[in-house]
């Protein structure tokens, strides 16, 4: 892609901020209290990060925030398209908003994110969800203020889902949801076209933010007290391929690690085909990089990996894990797995179980295959009955539960330097914390604040989390 074409000129982002100020002028004249907005987010961390930008814009327009649809003057639903279930939930919830719109006709109902970027979903919203005022895809997010300004000053509906390779807009304000952990997008889009996945169609081509913009954001976050920073991208390992200055993800990690301050660096998601020995060596060397890697392998059988278009084999994956464990013995490993890909037999599925036994992941994100319109896998033969897929899925989760339970039990009696990140929702514990590898710890002991690194003695565990006490 043409690099210059990908970056939105600063003057155009400034125009959006002018729209915000103009809207703040309008909202300031509305009768009553400060107007409120409700932003609801489905899906992955990238969507969470996008919603933080939507909130940033809304704040600049003079809005406060609520989780009550009845009190909101603007409702934004940031949608996900990764599986059908995610779409059904959005359509269900948007359908229910028809009553809110009837009671409050001035409330603007807006939908954004990956789901609406798909032509079939945009068409359905246009034709059958007439109470929805605004629909915009990920490529148009940076123009949100301009769209809201138009809707507030003239009646009508707006659909903005341009099909384009995608862009990078710097300087959009953000309102973050947390005060200890922060997301930093380092790149957008995906070029991998795994045969089951809709992401490359809705989020466009891979494009990397400039390192100086990323570093400035990290420095600011550390200055504001953030202690756990996750670098985000669909495939962070291909960071930098499109930059004028030649650099890769390992170089970026090195530079983020050099930012002064006491904080942890995480990143996701990595693709095994681009996760290199150099990356593992960099992780081992950089003291701020957390000993954790999320490395999706999706399936354990080579034939399935090939039809998934994953571009690596099971042996290559296992070899990378071996290298990584050798360099970082206490590495915490997580992965994504799809059960029931079209044509996967139960025998082939059992190769996935073997990978679990061999690697012993700390936790897994497991999914039953969901056909996505327009992807190659959606037109593949899929003869296995749903009950058999479900039975395989249950075998997978049962095995992983056992492994997670055993791995967690091995922490008991040890002391870990944990990041306190909030109040516990379980009354027997005061706080929640995270180990460096990102395992959840419920902690007894009230004399700590979120944002502190504290030694915690692990006293108990189960398959989901650890329990401990402050030292
Ligand atoms: N069906 C089921 N799971 C999917 N994923 C992506 N596309 C699909 C699909 N069509 C899973 C993959 C990916 C994670 C984010 O979602 O495991 O790594
Ligand atoms: Fe989807 Fe594959 Fe890209 Fe991940 S790497 S977003 S699974 S196409």
Short mmCIF file of C-alpha atoms and ligand atoms in Angstrom, two decimals:
data_model
loop_
_atom_site.label_atom_id
_atom_site.label_comp_id
_atom_site.label_asym_id
_atom_site.label_seq_id
_atom_site.Cartn_x
_atom_site.Cartn_y
_atom_site.Cartn_z
CA UNK A 1 0.00 0.00 0.00
CA UNK A 2 1.08 3.59 -0.64
CA UNK A 3 2.34 4.75 2.74
CA UNK A 4 1.47 8.43 2.19
CA UNK A 5 -2.13 7.54 1.32
CA UNK A 6 -2.54 5.66 4.59
CA UNK A 7 -1.92 8.59 6.94
CA UNK A 8 -4.75 11.07 7.44
CA UNK A 9 -3.31 14.61 7.30
CA UNK A 10 -3.30 16.31 10.72
CA UNK A 11 -5.42 19.16 9.33
CA UNK A 12 -8.24 16.72 8.58
CA UNK A 13 -8.19 15.34 12.13
CA UNK A 14 -8.19 18.96 13.35
CA UNK A 15 -11.36 19.54 11.27
CA UNK A 16 -13.00 16.71 13.19
CA UNK A 17 -12.05 18.39 16.46
CA UNK A 18 -13.64 21.58 15.14
CA UNK A 19 -16.84 19.62 14.60
CA UNK A 20 -16.56 18.51 18.24
CA UNK A 21 -16.29 22.12 19.39
CA UNK A 22 -19.25 23.12 17.23
CA UNK A 23 -21.30 20.25 18.69
CA UNK A 24 -20.23 21.29 22.22
CA UNK A 25 -21.66 24.72 21.36
CA UNK A 26 -24.96 23.09 20.40
CA UNK A 27 -25.17 20.70 23.36
CA UNK A 28 -24.32 23.59 25.72
CA UNK A 29 -27.59 25.22 24.66
CA UNK A 30 -29.73 22.16 25.33
CA UNK A 31 -31.99 22.50 28.32
CA UNK A 32 -31.22 20.52 31.48
CA UNK A 33 -28.10 18.71 32.63
CA UNK A 34 -24.98 17.79 30.71
CA UNK A 35 -26.01 15.41 27.89
CA UNK A 36 -25.00 11.77 28.24
CA UNK A 37 -23.78 9.10 25.83
CA UNK A 38 -23.76 5.32 26.12
CA UNK A 39 -20.98 3.38 24.36
CA UNK A 40 -21.40 -0.39 24.31
CA UNK A 41 -18.57 -2.58 23.02
CA UNK A 42 -18.58 -6.13 21.66
CA UNK A 43 -15.59 -8.21 20.63
CA UNK A 44 -11.85 -7.85 20.93
CA UNK A 45 -9.40 -5.41 22.53
CA UNK A 46 -9.05 -3.53 19.26
CA UNK A 47 -12.75 -2.70 19.54
CA UNK A 48 -12.23 -1.64 23.16
CA UNK A 49 -9.46 0.67 21.94
CA UNK A 50 -11.71 2.05 19.19
CA UNK A 51 -14.48 2.70 21.71
CA UNK A 52 -12.02 4.68 23.81
CA UNK A 53 -11.58 6.96 20.79
CA UNK A 54 -15.33 7.25 20.28
CA UNK A 55 -15.61 8.25 23.95
CA UNK A 56 -12.75 10.71 23.50
CA UNK A 57 -14.61 12.40 20.66
CA UNK A 58 -17.88 12.36 22.63
CA UNK A 59 -16.22 14.00 25.62
CA UNK A 60 -14.86 16.71 23.31
CA UNK A 61 -18.46 17.21 22.10
CA UNK A 62 -19.54 17.96 25.68
CA UNK A 63 -20.99 14.56 26.61
CA UNK A 64 -20.74 12.68 29.88
CA UNK A 65 -21.26 8.91 30.05
CA UNK A 66 -23.97 6.54 31.26
CA UNK A 67 -24.78 2.85 30.97
CA UNK A 68 -28.50 3.60 30.92
CA UNK A 69 -29.95 3.68 27.40
CA UNK A 70 -32.97 5.66 28.62
CA UNK A 71 -30.79 8.56 29.75
CA UNK A 72 -28.44 8.64 26.75
CA UNK A 73 -28.82 11.22 24.00
CA UNK A 74 -26.35 9.28 21.86
CA UNK A 75 -26.04 5.47 21.90
CA UNK A 76 -23.05 3.93 20.12
CA UNK A 77 -22.82 0.17 19.70
CA UNK A 78 -19.39 -0.99 18.58
CA UNK A 79 -19.99 -4.37 16.97
CA UNK A 80 -18.04 -7.56 16.27
CA UNK A 81 -18.25 -9.89 13.27
CA UNK A 82 -15.89 -12.69 14.25
CA UNK A 83 -18.64 -15.28 14.86
CA UNK A 84 -22.33 -15.43 14.13
CA UNK A 85 -23.20 -15.46 17.81
CA UNK A 86 -21.65 -11.99 18.23
CA UNK A 87 -23.81 -10.69 15.37
CA UNK A 88 -26.99 -12.23 16.72
CA UNK A 89 -26.43 -10.56 20.07
CA UNK A 90 -25.99 -7.17 18.41
CA UNK A 91 -29.10 -7.55 16.25
CA UNK A 92 -31.06 -8.66 19.33
CA UNK A 93 -29.96 -5.66 21.37
CA UNK A 94 -30.38 -3.17 18.53
CA UNK A 95 -33.86 -4.56 17.90
CA UNK A 96 -34.77 -3.87 21.52
CA UNK A 97 -33.69 -0.22 21.15
CA UNK A 98 -36.74 0.45 18.98
CA UNK A 99 -38.66 1.06 22.21
CA UNK A 100 -36.05 3.50 23.49
CA UNK A 101 -36.27 5.40 20.20
CA UNK A 102 -40.08 5.52 20.47
CA UNK A 103 -39.87 6.99 23.96
CA UNK A 104 -36.99 9.35 23.11
CA UNK A 105 -37.14 10.18 19.38
CA UNK A 106 -34.18 12.59 19.70
CA UNK A 107 -31.80 9.88 20.87
CA UNK A 108 -29.27 9.09 18.14
CA UNK A 109 -28.67 5.36 17.70
CA UNK A 110 -25.30 4.65 16.08
CA UNK A 111 -23.67 1.36 15.09
CA UNK A 112 -20.02 0.98 14.22
CA UNK A 113 -17.33 -1.69 14.12
CA UNK A 114 -16.64 -4.82 12.12
CA UNK A 115 -20.17 -6.20 11.80
CA UNK A 116 -21.57 -3.17 10.01
CA UNK A 117 -18.68 -3.12 7.54
CA UNK A 118 -20.09 -6.31 6.00
CA UNK A 119 -22.47 -5.45 3.13
CA UNK A 120 -25.13 -7.96 4.22
CA UNK A 121 -25.28 -6.51 7.74
CA UNK A 122 -25.40 -2.89 6.52
CA UNK A 123 -28.24 -3.83 4.15
CA UNK A 124 -30.21 -5.51 6.94
CA UNK A 125 -29.79 -2.44 9.16
CA UNK A 126 -30.81 -0.11 6.35
CA UNK A 127 -33.94 -2.07 5.50
CA UNK A 128 -35.16 -3.59 8.74
CA UNK A 129 -33.76 -1.44 11.59
CA UNK A 130 -35.10 1.96 10.63
CA UNK A 131 -34.63 3.35 14.16
CA UNK A 132 -30.86 3.22 13.63
CA UNK A 133 -29.65 6.70 12.64
CA UNK A 134 -25.97 6.19 11.89
CA UNK A 135 -23.91 3.25 10.66
CA UNK A 136 -20.16 3.59 10.13
CA UNK A 137 -17.38 1.06 9.59
CA UNK A 138 -13.89 0.96 11.14
CA UNK A 139 -12.41 2.97 8.24
CA UNK A 140 -14.77 5.88 8.92
CA UNK A 141 -14.39 6.05 12.71
CA UNK A 142 -12.05 9.03 12.59
CA UNK A 143 -14.90 11.02 10.96
CA UNK A 144 -17.40 10.34 13.77
CA UNK A 145 -17.72 14.03 14.85
CA UNK A 146 -18.56 15.16 11.34
CA UNK A 147 -21.28 12.49 11.08
CA UNK A 148 -22.81 13.42 14.45
CA UNK A 149 -22.69 17.11 13.52
CA UNK A 150 -24.62 16.40 10.33
CA UNK A 151 -27.23 14.32 12.14
CA UNK A 152 -27.74 16.95 14.85
CA UNK A 153 -28.25 19.73 12.35
CA UNK A 154 -30.44 17.97 9.79
CA UNK A 155 -32.81 15.01 9.97
CA UNK A 156 -32.13 11.74 8.19
CA UNK A 157 -30.01 8.62 8.41
CA UNK A 158 -26.37 8.13 7.48
CA UNK A 159 -24.46 5.07 6.29
CA UNK A 160 -20.70 5.37 5.91
CA UNK A 161 -18.99 2.04 5.29
CA UNK A 162 -16.43 2.75 2.57
CA UNK A 163 -14.63 -0.35 1.32
CA UNK A 164 -11.02 0.82 1.38
CA UNK A 165 -7.58 -0.50 2.38
CA UNK A 166 -7.76 1.65 5.54
CA UNK A 167 -5.89 4.57 7.07
CA UNK A 168 -4.15 5.80 10.22
CA UNK A 169 -5.44 8.86 12.06
CA UNK A 170 -3.26 10.29 14.84
CA UNK A 171 -4.40 12.81 17.45
CA UNK A 172 -7.91 11.49 18.15
CA UNK A 173 -8.70 12.11 21.83
CA UNK A 174 -9.26 9.04 24.05
CA UNK A 175 -11.18 8.41 27.24
CA UNK A 176 -9.76 5.24 28.76
CA UNK A 177 -11.79 2.76 30.77
CA UNK A 178 -9.07 1.80 33.24
CA UNK A 179 -6.40 3.64 35.21
CA UNK A 180 -3.80 0.84 35.47
CA UNK A 181 -3.97 -1.05 32.18
CA UNK A 182 -4.01 0.61 28.78
CA UNK A 183 -4.30 -0.48 25.15
CA UNK A 184 -2.02 1.02 22.54
CA UNK A 185 -2.80 0.14 18.93
CA UNK A 186 0.44 -0.23 17.02
CA UNK A 187 -1.03 -1.36 13.72
CA UNK A 188 -4.36 -1.95 12.05
CA UNK A 189 -5.73 -4.47 9.58
CA UNK A 190 -4.66 -7.95 8.59
CA UNK A 191 -3.18 -9.40 5.39
CA UNK A 192 -3.26 -13.05 6.35
CA UNK A 193 -6.65 -14.13 5.04
CA UNK A 194 -7.00 -17.24 7.18
CA UNK A 195 -9.78 -18.99 5.31
CA UNK A 196 -12.35 -18.82 8.14
CA UNK A 197 -11.77 -15.21 9.17
CA UNK A 198 -13.70 -12.07 8.29
CA UNK A 199 -11.20 -9.61 9.80
CA UNK A 200 -9.14 -8.90 6.64
CA UNK A 201 -12.36 -8.00 4.80
CA UNK A 202 -13.64 -5.57 7.40
CA UNK A 203 -10.45 -4.06 8.83
CA UNK A 204 -8.47 -3.61 5.65
CA UNK A 205 -4.77 -4.03 4.90
CA UNK A 206 -1.96 -4.08 7.44
CA UNK A 207 -0.64 -0.65 8.29
CA UNK A 208 1.73 0.37 11.07
CA UNK A 209 1.69 3.50 13.20
CA UNK A 210 4.95 5.43 13.25
CA UNK A 211 7.21 4.35 16.12
CA UNK A 212 7.52 7.94 17.38
CA UNK A 213 3.72 8.22 17.73
CA UNK A 214 3.57 4.91 19.61
CA UNK A 215 6.46 5.88 21.91
CA UNK A 216 4.93 9.28 22.66
CA UNK A 217 1.67 7.56 23.65
CA UNK A 218 3.48 5.04 25.87
CA UNK A 219 5.51 7.79 27.56
CA UNK A 220 2.36 9.75 28.26
CA UNK A 221 0.58 6.70 29.68
CA UNK A 222 3.47 5.85 31.98
CA UNK A 223 3.54 9.48 33.11
CA UNK A 224 -0.18 9.24 33.92
CA UNK A 225 0.41 6.18 36.10
CA UNK A 226 -0.48 3.31 33.75
CA UNK A 227 1.51 0.22 34.69
CA UNK A 228 0.40 -2.42 32.22
CA UNK A 229 0.50 -1.54 28.55
CA UNK A 230 -0.71 -3.88 25.83
CA UNK A 231 0.47 -3.23 22.29
CA UNK A 232 -2.38 -4.16 19.99
CA UNK A 233 -2.68 -5.34 16.43
CA UNK A 234 -4.32 -8.22 14.55
CA UNK A 235 -0.85 -9.55 13.85
CA UNK A 236 1.74 -7.52 15.76
CA UNK A 237 4.60 -9.67 14.47
CA UNK A 238 4.32 -8.09 11.05
CA UNK A 239 4.69 -4.58 12.52
CA UNK A 240 6.86 -2.24 10.49
CA UNK A 241 6.80 -3.97 7.13
CA UNK A 242 5.15 -0.91 5.57
CA UNK A 243 7.21 1.78 7.32
CA UNK A 244 9.71 3.98 5.45
CA UNK A 245 12.19 3.42 8.28
CA UNK A 246 12.99 -0.29 8.23
CA UNK A 247 12.14 -1.82 11.60
CA UNK A 248 10.25 -4.80 12.91
CA UNK A 249 8.25 -5.69 16.00
CA UNK A 250 11.35 -6.75 17.97
CA UNK A 251 12.88 -3.31 17.35
CA UNK A 252 9.69 -1.67 18.53
CA UNK A 253 9.61 -3.79 21.71
CA UNK A 254 13.18 -2.79 22.40
CA UNK A 255 12.29 0.89 22.05
CA UNK A 256 9.16 0.65 24.21
CA UNK A 257 11.22 -1.21 26.80
CA UNK A 258 13.63 1.74 26.89
CA UNK A 259 10.86 4.16 27.98
CA UNK A 260 11.74 5.07 31.60
CA UNK A 261 9.38 3.90 34.37
CA UNK A 262 8.13 0.86 36.20
CA UNK A 263 5.62 -0.81 33.91
CA UNK A 264 4.87 -4.03 32.05
CA UNK A 265 4.63 -4.48 28.30
CA UNK A 266 2.28 -7.03 26.76
CA UNK A 267 1.23 -7.50 23.17
CA UNK A 268 -1.37 -9.30 21.12
CA UNK A 269 -2.05 -10.97 18.80
CA UNK A 270 0.95 -12.84 17.42
CA UNK A 271 0.85 -15.12 14.40
CA UNK A 272 3.06 -18.23 14.71
CA UNK A 273 4.36 -17.88 11.17
CA UNK A 274 5.91 -14.48 12.03
CA UNK A 275 6.93 -15.21 15.64
CA UNK A 276 10.69 -15.56 15.35
CA UNK A 277 13.60 -16.62 17.52
CA UNK A 278 14.67 -12.96 17.39
CA UNK A 279 11.33 -11.99 18.95
CA UNK A 280 11.74 -14.56 21.73
CA UNK A 281 15.30 -13.37 22.41
CA UNK A 282 14.06 -9.79 22.57
CA UNK A 283 11.31 -10.79 25.00
CA UNK A 284 13.85 -12.57 27.18
CA UNK A 285 16.22 -9.60 27.16
CA UNK A 286 13.71 -6.77 27.74
CA UNK A 287 12.96 -6.69 31.45
CA UNK A 288 9.64 -4.84 31.06
CA UNK A 289 8.21 -7.29 28.56
CA UNK A 290 5.90 -9.63 30.49
CA UNK A 291 6.72 -13.35 30.37
CA UNK A 292 3.52 -14.09 28.47
CA UNK A 293 2.67 -14.94 24.90
CA UNK A 294 -0.69 -15.39 23.24
CA UNK A 295 0.11 -17.53 20.21
CA UNK A 296 -3.00 -18.88 18.47
CA UNK A 297 -2.52 -22.22 16.74
CA UNK A 298 -6.19 -22.86 15.82
CA UNK A 299 -5.77 -26.57 15.00
CA UNK A 300 -3.23 -29.33 15.58
CA UNK A 301 -3.57 -31.16 12.27
CA UNK A 302 -1.42 -30.19 9.28
CA UNK A 303 -4.12 -30.79 6.68
CA UNK A 304 -6.51 -28.54 8.59
CA UNK A 305 -3.83 -25.88 9.13
CA UNK A 306 -3.27 -25.88 5.39
CA UNK A 307 -6.93 -25.43 4.45
CA UNK A 308 -7.14 -22.77 7.15
CA UNK A 309 -4.34 -21.00 5.22
CA UNK A 310 -2.29 -20.62 8.40
CA UNK A 311 1.04 -21.01 6.59
CA UNK A 312 2.72 -23.08 9.31
CA UNK A 313 2.74 -26.71 10.39
CA UNK A 314 2.20 -28.30 13.76
CA UNK A 315 5.91 -29.20 14.01
CA UNK A 316 6.97 -25.63 13.25
CA UNK A 317 4.60 -24.38 15.94
CA UNK A 318 5.90 -26.86 18.51
CA UNK A 319 9.50 -25.99 17.66
CA UNK A 320 8.81 -22.30 18.32
CA UNK A 321 7.24 -23.15 21.66
CA UNK A 322 10.29 -25.25 22.53
CA UNK A 323 12.66 -22.36 21.71
CA UNK A 324 10.55 -19.96 23.73
CA UNK A 325 10.38 -22.21 26.81
CA UNK A 326 14.13 -22.67 26.66
CA UNK A 327 14.71 -18.90 26.65
CA UNK A 328 11.92 -18.01 29.13
CA UNK A 329 11.20 -21.03 31.35
CA UNK A 330 8.36 -19.34 33.27
CA UNK A 331 6.58 -18.15 30.10
CA UNK A 332 2.79 -18.11 30.39
CA UNK A 333 1.28 -19.41 27.16
CA UNK A 334 -2.24 -18.91 25.85
CA UNK A 335 -3.80 -19.71 22.50
CA UNK A 336 -6.94 -19.66 20.34
CA UNK A 337 -8.46 -22.84 18.98
CA UNK A 338 -11.24 -23.51 16.50
CA UNK A 339 -13.12 -26.80 16.76
CA UNK A 340 -15.17 -28.12 13.86
CA UNK A 341 -13.53 -26.38 10.91
CA UNK A 342 -15.23 -27.62 7.69
CA UNK A 343 -14.11 -31.16 6.96
CA UNK A 344 -12.15 -31.64 10.22
CA UNK A 345 -12.66 -35.25 11.34
CA UNK A 346 -12.65 -36.29 14.98
CA UNK A 347 -9.35 -38.03 14.36
CA UNK A 348 -7.85 -34.78 13.02
CA UNK A 349 -9.33 -32.91 15.99
CA UNK A 350 -7.46 -35.28 18.30
CA UNK A 351 -4.21 -33.80 16.98
CA UNK A 352 -5.33 -30.55 18.64
CA UNK A 353 -5.62 -32.40 21.96
CA UNK A 354 -2.08 -33.72 21.49
CA UNK A 355 -0.76 -30.17 21.10
CA UNK A 356 -2.49 -29.23 24.36
CA UNK A 357 -0.85 -32.15 26.17
CA UNK A 358 2.55 -31.26 24.77
CA UNK A 359 2.52 -27.48 25.21
CA UNK A 360 0.43 -27.31 28.40
CA UNK A 361 -1.04 -23.85 27.83
CA UNK A 362 -1.97 -21.83 30.90
CA UNK A 363 -5.34 -20.91 29.38
CA UNK A 364 -7.16 -21.17 26.06
CA UNK A 365 -9.78 -19.31 24.09
CA UNK A 366 -11.82 -22.01 22.39
CA UNK A 367 -14.39 -21.54 19.64
CA UNK A 368 -16.70 -23.67 17.55
CA UNK A 369 -16.25 -22.81 13.88
CA UNK A 370 -18.79 -20.26 12.65
CA UNK A 371 -19.20 -19.70 8.88
CA UNK A 372 -18.62 -16.07 7.84
CA UNK A 373 -20.11 -14.79 4.61
CA UNK A 374 -17.55 -14.13 1.88
CA UNK A 375 -14.72 -16.19 3.42
CA UNK A 376 -13.38 -19.25 1.54
CA UNK A 377 -14.24 -21.64 4.39
CA UNK A 378 -17.92 -20.67 4.23
CA UNK A 379 -18.25 -22.49 0.91
CA UNK A 380 -16.34 -25.62 2.01
CA UNK A 381 -18.14 -28.90 2.68
CA UNK A 382 -18.97 -29.17 6.35
CA UNK A 383 -20.48 -32.60 6.91
CA UNK A 384 -19.87 -33.09 10.66
CA UNK A 385 -23.08 -32.85 12.72
CA UNK A 386 -23.20 -30.13 15.36
CA UNK A 387 -23.49 -32.68 18.19
CA UNK A 388 -20.17 -34.23 17.22
CA UNK A 389 -18.50 -30.81 17.10
CA UNK A 390 -19.94 -30.04 20.51
CA UNK A 391 -18.69 -33.34 21.91
CA UNK A 392 -15.19 -32.55 20.59
CA UNK A 393 -15.40 -29.04 21.99
CA UNK A 394 -16.30 -30.44 25.41
CA UNK A 395 -13.36 -32.85 25.31
CA UNK A 396 -11.08 -29.92 24.51
CA UNK A 397 -12.32 -27.72 27.36
CA UNK A 398 -12.26 -30.61 29.84
CA UNK A 399 -8.62 -31.32 28.99
CA UNK A 400 -7.68 -27.65 29.22
CA UNK A 401 -9.52 -27.26 32.54
CA UNK A 402 -7.42 -30.07 33.96
CA UNK A 403 -4.19 -28.51 32.66
CA UNK A 404 -5.10 -25.01 33.87
CA UNK A 405 -5.95 -26.41 37.30
CA UNK A 406 -2.61 -28.23 37.51
CA UNK A 407 -0.64 -25.23 36.30
CA UNK A 408 -2.38 -22.94 38.78
CA UNK A 409 -1.81 -25.42 41.63
CA UNK A 410 1.93 -25.19 40.98
CA UNK A 411 1.86 -21.51 42.04
CA UNK A 412 0.68 -22.36 45.58
CA UNK A 413 3.39 -21.62 48.13
CA UNK A 414 5.26 -19.32 45.76
CA UNK A 415 5.54 -15.54 45.97
CA UNK A 416 4.96 -13.41 42.88
CA UNK A 417 5.41 -9.72 42.24
CA UNK A 418 1.89 -8.82 41.15
CA UNK A 419 0.27 -5.69 39.80
CA UNK A 420 -2.71 -4.67 41.91
CA UNK A 421 -5.41 -3.71 39.43
CA UNK A 422 -8.68 -3.23 41.26
CA UNK A 423 -11.17 -4.17 43.95
CA UNK A 424 -12.28 -7.80 44.10
CA UNK A 425 -15.91 -8.64 43.31
CA UNK A 426 -15.66 -11.56 45.77
CA UNK A 427 -16.24 -10.34 49.35
CA UNK A 428 -13.72 -12.80 50.83
CA UNK A 429 -10.94 -10.93 49.00
CA UNK A 430 -10.02 -7.25 49.03
CA UNK A 431 -8.25 -6.81 45.72
CA UNK A 432 -7.51 -8.32 42.36
CA UNK A 433 -4.02 -8.48 40.95
CA UNK A 434 -2.19 -9.99 38.00
CA UNK A 435 0.95 -12.06 37.98
CA UNK A 436 3.59 -10.95 35.45
CA UNK A 437 2.21 -13.68 33.18
CA UNK A 438 -1.27 -12.12 33.54
CA UNK A 439 -2.92 -14.79 35.71
CA UNK A 440 -5.70 -13.39 37.89
CA UNK A 441 -5.02 -13.36 41.66
CA UNK A 442 -7.64 -12.56 44.30
CA UNK A 443 -5.81 -11.02 47.21
CA UNK A 444 -6.45 -10.64 50.96
CA UNK A 445 -4.95 -7.44 52.39
CA UNK A 446 -6.35 -3.96 52.11
CA UNK A 447 -3.22 -1.80 52.37
CA UNK A 448 -2.50 -1.64 48.66
CA UNK A 449 -3.70 0.59 45.85
CA UNK A 450 -4.41 -0.24 42.21
CA UNK A 451 -1.30 0.52 40.21
CA UNK A 452 1.16 -0.80 42.83
CA UNK A 453 3.46 -3.76 42.22
CA UNK A 454 3.36 -5.89 45.40
CA UNK A 455 4.67 -9.25 46.51
CA UNK A 456 1.81 -11.69 46.93
CA UNK A 457 2.09 -15.13 48.52
CA UNK A 458 -0.09 -17.57 46.59
CA UNK A 459 -2.11 -19.65 49.05
CA UNK A 460 -4.71 -21.41 46.89
CA UNK A 461 -5.88 -21.87 43.31
CA UNK A 462 -8.57 -23.28 41.07
CA UNK A 463 -8.83 -23.71 37.31
CA UNK A 464 -9.69 -20.06 36.69
CA UNK A 465 -7.55 -18.12 39.14
CA UNK A 466 -5.11 -17.88 42.02
CA UNK A 467 -5.68 -16.72 45.60
CA UNK A 468 -3.13 -15.08 47.83
CA UNK A 469 -2.18 -12.58 50.52
CA UNK A 470 -0.14 -9.40 50.48
CA UNK A 471 3.29 -9.69 52.03
N1 LIG B 1 -15.28 -19.20 13.63
C1 LIG B 1 -14.81 -19.49 14.87
N2 LIG B 1 -13.77 -18.85 15.43
C2 LIG B 1 -13.16 -17.88 14.71
N3 LIG B 1 -12.11 -17.11 14.97
C3 LIG B 1 -11.89 -16.30 13.93
N4 LIG B 1 -12.79 -16.54 12.96
C4 LIG B 1 -13.59 -17.54 13.43
C5 LIG B 1 -14.70 -18.24 12.88
N5 LIG B 1 -15.16 -17.97 11.66
C6 LIG B 1 -11.34 -17.20 16.22
C7 LIG B 1 -9.88 -17.54 15.96
C8 LIG B 1 -9.17 -16.25 16.22
C9 LIG B 1 -10.04 -15.65 17.30
C10 LIG B 1 -9.89 -14.19 17.50
O1 LIG B 1 -11.35 -15.95 16.88
O2 LIG B 1 -9.49 -18.53 16.88
O3 LIG B 1 -7.83 -16.41 16.64
FE1 LIG B 2 -8.13 -13.44 11.19
FE2 LIG B 2 -5.95 -14.91 10.61
FE3 LIG B 2 -5.84 -12.20 10.46
FE4 LIG B 2 -6.02 -13.42 12.86
S1 LIG B 2 -4.31 -13.61 11.39
S2 LIG B 2 -7.23 -11.61 12.15
S3 LIG B 2 -7.32 -15.20 12.41
S4 LIG B 2 -7.09 -13.55 9.18
#
